[in-house]
Structure formats: C-alpha cells, structure tokens
Amino acid sequence: IRVWVLVDMSQGVFLFSEGVLRLSSTPYNPSDLTDTFSHLTNHCIQQRSPHYENLVEGNEMFFSDFARFLQREHDGIDFDLDILDQMREQIRRTVQAAWPDLRQNQPGGYQLYGYDFMVDTDFRTWLLEVNGAPAAAEKLRESIARGIVELCIDKRF
C-alpha cells in the first residue's frame, strides 16, 4: 500500500485521503521465490508480466475498492478501523522520531513523503519504507498536487 503524507513544518502532518494498493499479477507463493511477479509489486516489474492488468487496470486498487473487497471477502474487517488506523499510528511515530531533524533542516518548509506498507494475513500493517521523492499513481497526481498547493501555498499567500 502506498500512501502520501505531507509534512508541513509549520502546520503539521497531513495524510492524503486516497492511497493505492499495488497488486501482483500472479498469486503470492512463498515457496517459489523465482516468481518475481508474485513477490514484487513495483509497476515497472508488473508491466512485464503476461498477466498484467488481469485483475484491475494498472494492477492498482484504490482505498474505496479495497474497503469494498474487505467487506465482501473478510467479514468483520473494516479498512478504516483495522488497517488505516495502524498506518496512521506508524506514520505518526516515524514523523515524531524524525521531527527534530525535519524542523532543523527545513524550518518553515514542507515535504511530501510516500509511505509503503504491507498487510499480512492477520491484517497487521508493516511499514516497508518511506520515500522522500515518491512516485504517485497517475490517477491521483492532480489531487495530490492540488492538496499541496491548498495546504502549503494558498495559506501563506
């Protein structure tokens, strides 16, 4: 799961309301480590799979689609309460840990980060990495850019 987080040194931390799940083209198989299409969900890798886009366009599922999938396939699992809240807490902790360095290096500035998570079979989220120059899903680029302007530029001018 990729979520975008805007850290504004004077206003705080903002999690964009939409995120994306990058899906594999073949079913996950932990006993076959040679099948890169089942283990690596990077867009550039998945595009080479003969099964690319068999499930959904661009092998991407957005939060609202994932929430519906969970309701349909996993009774009792709520995306906002059971998954998104875990991601929010992990984001809060990473920003809190880095806050002194962030404020010192960018006083009055802002930075967009891409947080990548994985969800395990028990619906626990695991933070994989934080990207300082994150790529954005094509369908979300405009709304992310608009959000940055509204939060960081419009309020100052």
CSV table of N, CA and C in Angstrom, one decimal:
chain,number,residue,atom,x,y,z
A,1,ILE,N,0.9,-1.2,0.0
A,1,ILE,CA,0.0,0.0,0.0
A,1,ILE,C,0.9,1.2,0.0
A,2,ARG,N,0.6,2.2,-0.9
A,2,ARG,CA,1.3,3.4,-0.9
A,2,ARG,C,0.4,4.5,-0.4
A,3,VAL,N,0.8,5.3,0.6
A,3,VAL,CA,0.1,6.5,1.0
A,3,VAL,C,1.0,7.7,0.9
A,4,TRP,N,0.4,8.8,0.7
A,4,TRP,CA,1.2,10.1,0.6
A,4,TRP,C,0.9,10.9,1.8
A,5,VAL,N,2.0,11.4,2.4
A,5,VAL,CA,2.0,12.2,3.6
A,5,VAL,C,2.7,13.5,3.4
A,6,LEU,N,2.0,14.6,3.7
A,6,LEU,CA,2.6,15.9,3.6
A,6,LEU,C,3.0,16.4,5.0
A,7,VAL,N,4.3,16.7,5.1
A,7,VAL,CA,4.8,17.2,6.4
A,7,VAL,C,5.1,18.6,6.2
A,8,ASP,N,4.3,19.5,6.8
A,8,ASP,CA,4.4,20.9,6.8
A,8,ASP,C,5.0,21.4,8.1
A,9,MET,N,6.2,21.9,8.1
A,9,MET,CA,6.9,22.2,9.4
A,9,MET,C,6.2,23.2,10.2
A,10,SER,N,5.3,24.0,9.7
A,10,SER,CA,4.6,25.0,10.5
A,10,SER,C,3.1,24.6,10.8
A,11,GLN,N,2.6,23.6,10.0
A,11,GLN,CA,1.2,23.3,10.2
A,11,GLN,C,0.9,21.8,10.7
A,12,GLY,N,1.9,21.0,10.5
A,12,GLY,CA,1.7,19.6,10.9
A,12,GLY,C,1.8,18.6,9.8
A,13,VAL,N,1.1,17.4,10.1
A,13,VAL,CA,1.2,16.3,9.2
A,13,VAL,C,-0.1,16.0,8.6
A,14,PHE,N,-0.2,15.8,7.3
A,14,PHE,CA,-1.4,15.5,6.6
A,14,PHE,C,-1.3,14.2,5.8
A,15,LEU,N,-2.2,13.3,6.0
A,15,LEU,CA,-2.3,12.1,5.2
A,15,LEU,C,-3.4,12.3,4.2
A,16,PHE,N,-3.0,12.1,2.9
A,16,PHE,CA,-3.9,12.2,1.8
A,16,PHE,C,-5.0,11.1,2.0
A,17,SER,N,-6.2,11.5,1.7
A,17,SER,CA,-7.4,10.6,1.9
A,17,SER,C,-7.4,9.4,1.0
A,18,GLU,N,-6.7,9.4,-0.1
A,18,GLU,CA,-6.7,8.3,-1.0
A,18,GLU,C,-5.3,7.7,-1.1
A,19,GLY,N,-5.2,6.4,-1.3
A,19,GLY,CA,-4.0,5.8,-1.4
A,19,GLY,C,-4.2,4.6,-2.4
A,20,VAL,N,-3.1,3.9,-2.7
A,20,VAL,CA,-3.2,2.9,-3.7
A,20,VAL,C,-2.5,1.6,-3.3
A,21,LEU,N,-3.1,0.5,-3.6
A,21,LEU,CA,-2.5,-0.8,-3.4
A,21,LEU,C,-2.0,-1.3,-4.7
A,22,ARG,N,-0.7,-1.6,-4.8
A,22,ARG,CA,-0.1,-2.2,-6.0
A,22,ARG,C,-0.2,-3.7,-5.8
A,23,LEU,N,-0.9,-4.3,-6.8
A,23,LEU,CA,-1.2,-5.7,-6.8
A,23,LEU,C,-0.2,-6.5,-7.7
A,24,SER,N,0.0,-7.8,-7.3
A,24,SER,CA,0.9,-8.7,-8.1
A,24,SER,C,0.0,-9.3,-9.2
A,25,SER,N,0.7,-9.7,-10.2
A,25,SER,CA,0.0,-10.3,-11.4
A,25,SER,C,-0.3,-11.8,-11.2
A,26,THR,N,0.4,-12.4,-10.3
A,26,THR,CA,0.2,-13.8,-10.1
A,26,THR,C,0.1,-14.0,-8.5
A,27,PRO,N,-0.6,-15.0,-8.1
A,27,PRO,CA,-0.9,-15.3,-6.7
A,27,PRO,C,0.5,-15.4,-5.9
A,28,TYR,N,0.4,-14.9,-4.7
A,28,TYR,CA,1.6,-15.0,-3.9
A,28,TYR,C,1.9,-16.5,-3.5
A,29,ASN,N,3.1,-16.9,-3.7
A,29,ASN,CA,3.5,-18.2,-3.4
A,29,ASN,C,4.9,-18.2,-2.7
A,30,PRO,N,4.9,-18.3,-1.4
A,30,PRO,CA,6.1,-18.2,-0.6
A,30,PRO,C,7.1,-19.3,-0.9
A,31,SER,N,6.7,-20.4,-1.5
A,31,SER,CA,7.6,-21.5,-1.8
A,31,SER,C,8.3,-21.3,-3.1
A,32,ASP,N,7.9,-20.3,-3.9
A,32,ASP,CA,8.5,-20.1,-5.2
A,32,ASP,C,9.1,-18.7,-5.3
A,33,LEU,N,10.3,-18.6,-4.8
A,33,LEU,CA,11.0,-17.3,-4.8
A,33,LEU,C,11.5,-16.8,-6.1
A,34,THR,N,11.4,-17.6,-7.2
A,34,THR,CA,11.8,-17.2,-8.5
A,34,THR,C,10.7,-16.4,-9.3
A,35,ASP,N,9.5,-16.5,-8.8
A,35,ASP,CA,8.4,-15.7,-9.5
A,35,ASP,C,8.4,-14.3,-9.0
A,36,THR,N,9.1,-13.4,-9.7
A,36,THR,CA,9.2,-12.0,-9.3
A,36,THR,C,7.8,-11.4,-9.4
A,37,PHE,N,6.9,-11.8,-10.3
A,37,PHE,CA,5.6,-11.2,-10.4
A,37,PHE,C,4.7,-11.5,-9.2
A,38,SER,N,5.0,-12.5,-8.4
A,38,SER,CA,4.2,-12.7,-7.2
A,38,SER,C,4.8,-12.0,-6.0
A,39,HIS,N,6.0,-11.6,-6.1
A,39,HIS,CA,6.7,-11.1,-4.9
A,39,HIS,C,7.0,-9.6,-4.9
A,40,LEU,N,7.1,-9.0,-6.1
A,40,LEU,CA,7.5,-7.6,-6.3
A,40,LEU,C,6.4,-6.9,-7.0
A,41,THR,N,5.8,-5.9,-6.4
A,41,THR,CA,4.6,-5.2,-7.0
A,41,THR,C,5.0,-3.9,-7.6
A,42,ASN,N,6.2,-3.6,-7.8
A,42,ASN,CA,6.7,-2.4,-8.5
A,42,ASN,C,6.0,-2.4,-9.9
A,43,HIS,N,5.5,-1.2,-10.2
A,43,HIS,CA,4.9,-1.0,-11.5
A,43,HIS,C,5.7,-1.4,-12.7
A,44,CYS,N,7.0,-1.0,-12.7
A,44,CYS,CA,7.9,-1.3,-13.8
A,44,CYS,C,8.1,-2.8,-13.9
A,45,ILE,N,8.0,-3.6,-12.9
A,45,ILE,CA,8.2,-5.1,-12.9
A,45,ILE,C,6.9,-5.7,-13.4
A,46,GLN,N,5.8,-5.3,-12.8
A,46,GLN,CA,4.5,-5.9,-13.1
A,46,GLN,C,4.1,-5.7,-14.6
A,47,GLN,N,4.5,-4.6,-15.2
A,47,GLN,CA,4.1,-4.3,-16.6
A,47,GLN,C,4.7,-5.4,-17.5
A,48,ARG,N,5.7,-6.1,-17.1
A,48,ARG,CA,6.3,-7.1,-18.0
A,48,ARG,C,5.6,-8.5,-17.8
A,49,SER,N,4.7,-8.6,-16.9
A,49,SER,CA,4.0,-9.9,-16.7
A,49,SER,C,3.0,-10.1,-17.7
A,50,PRO,N,2.9,-11.4,-18.2
A,50,PRO,CA,1.8,-11.7,-19.2
A,50,PRO,C,0.4,-11.6,-18.6
A,51,HIS,N,0.3,-11.5,-17.3
A,51,HIS,CA,-0.9,-11.4,-16.6
A,51,HIS,C,-1.2,-10.0,-16.1
A,52,TYR,N,-0.4,-9.0,-16.5
A,52,TYR,CA,-0.6,-7.6,-16.1
A,52,TYR,C,-2.0,-7.2,-16.4
A,53,GLU,N,-2.6,-6.5,-15.5
A,53,GLU,CA,-4.0,-5.9,-15.6
A,53,GLU,C,-5.1,-7.0,-15.7
A,54,ASN,N,-4.8,-8.3,-15.5
A,54,ASN,CA,-5.9,-9.3,-15.5
A,54,ASN,C,-6.9,-9.0,-14.4
A,55,LEU,N,-6.5,-8.5,-13.2
A,55,LEU,CA,-7.4,-8.3,-12.1
A,55,LEU,C,-8.0,-6.9,-12.2
A,56,VAL,N,-7.2,-5.9,-12.3
A,56,VAL,CA,-7.7,-4.5,-12.3
A,56,VAL,C,-6.7,-3.7,-13.2
A,57,GLU,N,-7.2,-2.5,-13.7
A,57,GLU,CA,-6.4,-1.7,-14.5
A,57,GLU,C,-5.2,-1.2,-13.8
A,58,GLY,N,-4.0,-1.4,-14.5
A,58,GLY,CA,-2.7,-0.9,-13.9
A,58,GLY,C,-2.3,-1.7,-12.7
A,59,ASN,N,-2.9,-2.8,-12.4
A,59,ASN,CA,-2.6,-3.6,-11.2
A,59,ASN,C,-2.7,-2.7,-9.9
A,60,GLU,N,-3.6,-1.7,-9.9
A,60,GLU,CA,-3.8,-0.8,-8.8
A,60,GLU,C,-5.2,-0.8,-8.3
A,61,MET,N,-5.3,-0.9,-7.0
A,61,MET,CA,-6.6,-0.8,-6.3
A,61,MET,C,-6.6,0.3,-5.3
A,62,PHE,N,-7.6,1.2,-5.4
A,62,PHE,CA,-7.7,2.3,-4.5
A,62,PHE,C,-8.4,2.0,-3.2
A,63,PHE,N,-8.3,2.9,-2.2
A,63,PHE,CA,-8.8,2.6,-0.9
A,63,PHE,C,-10.3,2.2,-0.9
A,64,SER,N,-11.1,2.9,-1.7
A,64,SER,CA,-12.6,2.6,-1.6
A,64,SER,C,-12.8,1.2,-2.2
A,65,ASP,N,-12.1,0.8,-3.2
A,65,ASP,CA,-12.2,-0.5,-3.8
A,65,ASP,C,-11.7,-1.6,-2.8
A,66,PHE,N,-10.7,-1.3,-2.1
A,66,PHE,CA,-10.1,-2.2,-1.1
A,66,PHE,C,-11.1,-2.4,0.1
A,67,ALA,N,-11.7,-1.3,0.5
A,67,ALA,CA,-12.7,-1.3,1.6
A,67,ALA,C,-13.8,-2.2,1.2
A,68,ARG,N,-14.3,-2.1,0.0
A,68,ARG,CA,-15.4,-3.0,-0.5
A,68,ARG,C,-15.0,-4.4,-0.6
A,69,PHE,N,-13.8,-4.7,-1.1
A,69,PHE,CA,-13.2,-6.0,-1.1
A,69,PHE,C,-13.2,-6.6,0.3
A,70,LEU,N,-12.7,-5.9,1.2
A,70,LEU,CA,-12.6,-6.4,2.6
A,70,LEU,C,-14.0,-6.7,3.2
A,71,GLN,N,-15.0,-5.9,2.9
A,71,GLN,CA,-16.3,-6.1,3.4
A,71,GLN,C,-16.9,-7.4,2.8
A,72,ARG,N,-16.6,-7.6,1.5
A,72,ARG,CA,-17.1,-8.7,0.7
A,72,ARG,C,-16.4,-10.0,1.1
A,73,GLU,N,-15.1,-10.0,1.2
A,73,GLU,CA,-14.3,-11.2,1.4
A,73,GLU,C,-13.9,-11.5,2.8
A,74,HIS,N,-13.9,-10.5,3.7
A,74,HIS,CA,-13.3,-10.7,5.0
A,74,HIS,C,-14.3,-10.0,6.0
A,75,ASP,N,-15.3,-10.7,6.3
A,75,ASP,CA,-16.4,-10.2,7.2
A,75,ASP,C,-15.8,-9.8,8.5
A,76,GLY,N,-16.1,-8.6,8.9
A,76,GLY,CA,-15.6,-8.0,10.2
A,76,GLY,C,-14.4,-7.2,10.1
A,77,ILE,N,-13.7,-7.1,8.9
A,77,ILE,CA,-12.5,-6.3,8.7
A,77,ILE,C,-13.0,-5.0,8.1
A,78,ASP,N,-12.7,-3.9,8.8
A,78,ASP,CA,-13.0,-2.6,8.3
A,78,ASP,C,-11.7,-1.9,7.9
A,79,PHE,N,-11.7,-1.4,6.7
A,79,PHE,CA,-10.4,-0.8,6.2
A,79,PHE,C,-10.0,0.4,7.1
A,80,ASP,N,-10.9,1.3,7.4
A,80,ASP,CA,-10.5,2.5,8.2
A,80,ASP,C,-10.1,2.1,9.6
A,81,LEU,N,-10.8,1.2,10.3
A,81,LEU,CA,-10.5,0.9,11.7
A,81,LEU,C,-9.4,-0.1,11.8
A,82,ASP,N,-9.4,-1.1,10.9
A,82,ASP,CA,-8.4,-2.2,11.1
A,82,ASP,C,-7.1,-2.0,10.4
A,83,ILE,N,-7.1,-1.2,9.3
A,83,ILE,CA,-5.8,-1.1,8.6
A,83,ILE,C,-5.3,0.4,8.5
A,84,LEU,N,-6.2,1.3,8.1
A,84,LEU,CA,-5.8,2.7,8.0
A,84,LEU,C,-5.3,3.2,9.4
A,85,ASP,N,-6.0,2.9,10.5
A,85,ASP,CA,-5.6,3.4,11.8
A,85,ASP,C,-4.2,2.9,12.1
A,86,GLN,N,-3.8,1.7,11.8
A,86,GLN,CA,-2.5,1.2,12.0
A,86,GLN,C,-1.5,2.0,11.2
A,87,MET,N,-1.8,2.3,10.0
A,87,MET,CA,-0.9,3.1,9.2
A,87,MET,C,-0.7,4.5,9.7
A,88,ARG,N,-1.8,5.1,10.2
A,88,ARG,CA,-1.7,6.4,10.8
A,88,ARG,C,-0.8,6.4,12.0
A,89,GLU,N,-0.9,5.4,12.8
A,89,GLU,CA,0.0,5.3,14.0
A,89,GLU,C,1.4,5.2,13.6
A,90,GLN,N,1.7,4.4,12.6
A,90,GLN,CA,3.1,4.2,12.2
A,90,GLN,C,3.6,5.5,11.6
A,91,ILE,N,2.8,6.2,10.8
A,91,ILE,CA,3.2,7.5,10.3
A,91,ILE,C,3.5,8.4,11.4
A,92,ARG,N,2.6,8.5,12.4
A,92,ARG,CA,2.8,9.4,13.5
A,92,ARG,C,4.1,9.1,14.2
A,93,ARG,N,4.4,7.9,14.4
A,93,ARG,CA,5.7,7.5,15.1
A,93,ARG,C,6.9,7.9,14.3
A,94,THR,N,6.9,7.6,13.0
A,94,THR,CA,8.1,8.0,12.2
A,94,THR,C,8.3,9.5,12.1
A,95,VAL,N,7.2,10.2,12.0
A,95,VAL,CA,7.4,11.7,11.9
A,95,VAL,C,7.9,12.2,13.3
A,96,GLN,N,7.3,11.7,14.3
A,96,GLN,CA,7.7,12.1,15.7
A,96,GLN,C,9.2,11.8,15.9
A,97,ALA,N,9.6,10.7,15.5
A,97,ALA,CA,11.0,10.3,15.7
A,97,ALA,C,12.0,11.2,14.9
A,98,ALA,N,11.5,11.6,13.7
A,98,ALA,CA,12.4,12.5,12.8
A,98,ALA,C,12.1,14.0,13.0
A,99,TRP,N,11.1,14.3,13.7
A,99,TRP,CA,10.7,15.7,13.8
A,99,TRP,C,11.8,16.7,14.1
A,100,PRO,N,12.7,16.5,15.1
A,100,PRO,CA,13.8,17.4,15.4
A,100,PRO,C,14.6,17.7,14.2
A,101,ASP,N,15.0,16.6,13.4
A,101,ASP,CA,15.8,16.8,12.3
A,101,ASP,C,15.1,17.5,11.1
A,102,LEU,N,13.8,17.1,11.0
A,102,LEU,CA,13.0,17.8,9.9
A,102,LEU,C,12.9,19.3,10.1
A,103,ARG,N,12.6,19.7,11.3
A,103,ARG,CA,12.4,21.1,11.6
A,103,ARG,C,13.7,21.9,11.5
A,104,GLN,N,14.8,21.2,11.9
A,104,GLN,CA,16.1,21.9,11.8
A,104,GLN,C,16.5,22.1,10.3
A,105,ASN,N,16.3,21.0,9.5
A,105,ASN,CA,16.7,21.1,8.1
A,105,ASN,C,15.8,21.8,7.2
A,106,GLN,N,14.5,21.9,7.6
A,106,GLN,CA,13.5,22.6,6.7
A,106,GLN,C,12.6,23.5,7.5
A,107,PRO,N,13.1,24.4,8.3
A,107,PRO,CA,12.2,25.3,9.0
A,107,PRO,C,11.3,26.1,8.1
A,108,GLY,N,10.0,26.0,8.4
A,108,GLY,CA,9.0,26.7,7.5
A,108,GLY,C,8.7,26.0,6.2
A,109,GLY,N,9.4,24.9,5.9
A,109,GLY,CA,9.2,24.2,4.7
A,109,GLY,C,8.2,23.1,4.7
A,110,TYR,N,8.1,22.3,3.7
A,110,TYR,CA,7.2,21.2,3.6
A,110,TYR,C,7.9,20.1,2.7
A,111,GLN,N,7.4,18.9,2.9
A,111,GLN,CA,8.0,17.8,2.1
A,111,GLN,C,6.9,16.7,2.0
A,112,LEU,N,6.7,16.2,0.8
A,112,LEU,CA,5.8,15.1,0.5
A,112,LEU,C,6.6,13.8,0.6
A,113,TYR,N,6.0,12.8,1.4
A,113,TYR,CA,6.6,11.5,1.5
A,113,TYR,C,5.7,10.5,1.0
A,114,GLY,N,6.2,9.4,0.5
A,114,GLY,CA,5.5,8.2,0.2
A,114,GLY,C,5.8,7.1,1.2
A,115,TYR,N,4.8,6.7,1.9
A,115,TYR,CA,4.9,5.6,2.8
A,115,TYR,C,4.4,4.3,2.2
A,116,ASP,N,5.2,3.3,2.2
A,116,ASP,CA,4.8,2.0,1.7
A,116,ASP,C,4.6,1.0,2.8
A,117,PHE,N,3.5,0.3,2.8
A,117,PHE,CA,3.1,-0.7,3.8
A,117,PHE,C,2.8,-2.0,3.1
A,118,MET,N,2.8,-3.0,3.9
A,118,MET,CA,2.4,-4.3,3.5
A,118,MET,C,1.4,-4.8,4.6
A,119,VAL,N,0.3,-5.5,4.2
A,119,VAL,CA,-0.7,-6.1,5.1
A,119,VAL,C,-0.5,-7.6,5.1
A,120,ASP,N,-0.4,-8.2,6.3
A,120,ASP,CA,-0.2,-9.6,6.4
A,120,ASP,C,-1.6,-10.3,6.5
A,121,THR,N,-1.5,-11.6,6.6
A,121,THR,CA,-2.7,-12.4,6.6
A,121,THR,C,-3.6,-12.2,7.9
A,122,ASP,N,-3.0,-11.6,8.9
A,122,ASP,CA,-3.7,-11.3,10.1
A,122,ASP,C,-4.1,-9.8,10.1
A,123,PHE,N,-4.0,-9.1,9.0
A,123,PHE,CA,-4.4,-7.7,8.8
A,123,PHE,C,-3.6,-6.8,9.7
A,124,ARG,N,-2.3,-7.1,9.9
A,124,ARG,CA,-1.4,-6.2,10.6
A,124,ARG,C,-0.7,-5.5,9.5
A,125,THR,N,-0.4,-4.2,9.6
A,125,THR,CA,0.3,-3.4,8.6
A,125,THR,C,1.8,-3.4,9.1
A,126,TRP,N,2.6,-3.4,8.1
A,126,TRP,CA,4.1,-3.3,8.3
A,126,TRP,C,4.6,-2.2,7.4
A,127,LEU,N,5.3,-1.3,8.0
A,127,LEU,CA,5.9,-0.2,7.3
A,127,LEU,C,7.2,-0.8,6.6
A,128,LEU,N,7.2,-0.7,5.2
A,128,LEU,CA,8.3,-1.2,4.5
A,128,LEU,C,9.4,-0.1,4.3
A,129,GLU,N,8.9,1.1,3.9
A,129,GLU,CA,9.9,2.2,3.6
A,129,GLU,C,9.2,3.5,3.5
A,130,VAL,N,10.0,4.6,3.6
A,130,VAL,CA,9.5,5.9,3.5
A,130,VAL,C,10.3,6.6,2.4
A,131,ASN,N,9.6,7.1,1.3
A,131,ASN,CA,10.3,7.7,0.2
A,131,ASN,C,10.2,9.2,0.3
A,132,GLY,N,11.4,9.8,0.1
A,132,GLY,CA,11.4,11.3,0.1
A,132,GLY,C,11.1,11.9,-1.2
A,133,ALA,N,11.1,11.2,-2.3
A,133,ALA,CA,10.7,11.6,-3.6
A,133,ALA,C,9.7,10.6,-4.2
A,134,PRO,N,8.5,10.5,-3.7
A,134,PRO,CA,7.6,9.4,-4.0
A,134,PRO,C,6.9,9.6,-5.4
A,135,ALA,N,6.8,8.5,-6.1
A,135,ALA,CA,6.0,8.5,-7.3
A,135,ALA,C,4.6,8.4,-6.9
A,136,ALA,N,3.7,8.9,-7.7
A,136,ALA,CA,2.3,8.9,-7.4
A,136,ALA,C,1.5,8.2,-8.5
A,137,ALA,N,0.5,7.5,-8.1
A,137,ALA,CA,-0.4,6.9,-9.1
A,137,ALA,C,-0.9,8.0,-10.0
A,138,GLU,N,-0.9,7.7,-11.3
A,138,GLU,CA,-1.3,8.7,-12.3
A,138,GLU,C,-2.7,9.3,-12.0
A,139,LYS,N,-3.6,8.5,-11.6
A,139,LYS,CA,-5.0,8.9,-11.3
A,139,LYS,C,-5.0,9.9,-10.1
A,140,LEU,N,-4.0,9.9,-9.3
A,140,LEU,CA,-4.0,10.7,-8.1
A,140,LEU,C,-3.1,12.0,-8.1
A,141,ARG,N,-2.3,12.1,-9.2
A,141,ARG,CA,-1.3,13.1,-9.2
A,141,ARG,C,-1.9,14.5,-9.1
A,142,GLU,N,-3.0,14.8,-9.8
A,142,GLU,CA,-3.6,16.1,-9.8
A,142,GLU,C,-4.2,16.4,-8.4
A,143,SER,N,-4.8,15.5,-7.8
A,143,SER,CA,-5.4,15.8,-6.5
A,143,SER,C,-4.3,16.0,-5.4
A,144,ILE,N,-3.2,15.2,-5.5
A,144,ILE,CA,-2.1,15.4,-4.6
A,144,ILE,C,-1.5,16.8,-4.8
A,145,ALA,N,-1.2,17.1,-6.0
A,145,ALA,CA,-0.6,18.5,-6.3
A,145,ALA,C,-1.6,19.6,-5.8
A,146,ARG,N,-2.9,19.4,-6.1
A,146,ARG,CA,-3.8,20.4,-5.6
A,146,ARG,C,-3.8,20.5,-4.1
A,147,GLY,N,-3.7,19.4,-3.4
A,147,GLY,CA,-3.7,19.4,-2.0
A,147,GLY,C,-2.5,20.1,-1.4
A,148,ILE,N,-1.3,19.9,-2.1
A,148,ILE,CA,-0.1,20.6,-1.6
A,148,ILE,C,-0.3,22.1,-1.8
A,149,VAL,N,-0.8,22.5,-2.9
A,149,VAL,CA,-0.9,24.0,-3.1
A,149,VAL,C,-1.9,24.6,-2.1
A,150,GLU,N,-3.0,23.9,-1.9
A,150,GLU,CA,-4.0,24.4,-0.9
A,150,GLU,C,-3.5,24.5,0.5
A,151,LEU,N,-2.7,23.4,0.9
A,151,LEU,CA,-2.2,23.4,2.3
A,151,LEU,C,-1.0,24.3,2.5
A,152,CYS,N,-0.1,24.3,1.5
A,152,CYS,CA,1.2,24.9,1.8
A,152,CYS,C,1.4,26.3,1.1
A,153,ILE,N,0.7,26.5,0.1
A,153,ILE,CA,1.0,27.8,-0.7
A,153,ILE,C,-0.2,28.7,-0.5
A,154,ASP,N,-1.4,28.3,-0.7
A,154,ASP,CA,-2.5,29.2,-0.6
A,154,ASP,C,-2.7,29.8,0.8
A,155,LYS,N,-2.4,29.1,1.8
A,155,LYS,CA,-2.5,29.5,3.2
A,155,LYS,C,-1.4,30.6,3.5
A,156,ARG,N,-0.4,30.6,2.8
A,156,ARG,CA,0.7,31.6,3.1
A,156,ARG,C,0.6,32.8,2.2
A,157,PHE,N,-0.2,32.8,1.2
A,157,PHE,CA,-0.3,34.0,0.3
A,157,PHE,C,-1.6,34.5,0.2
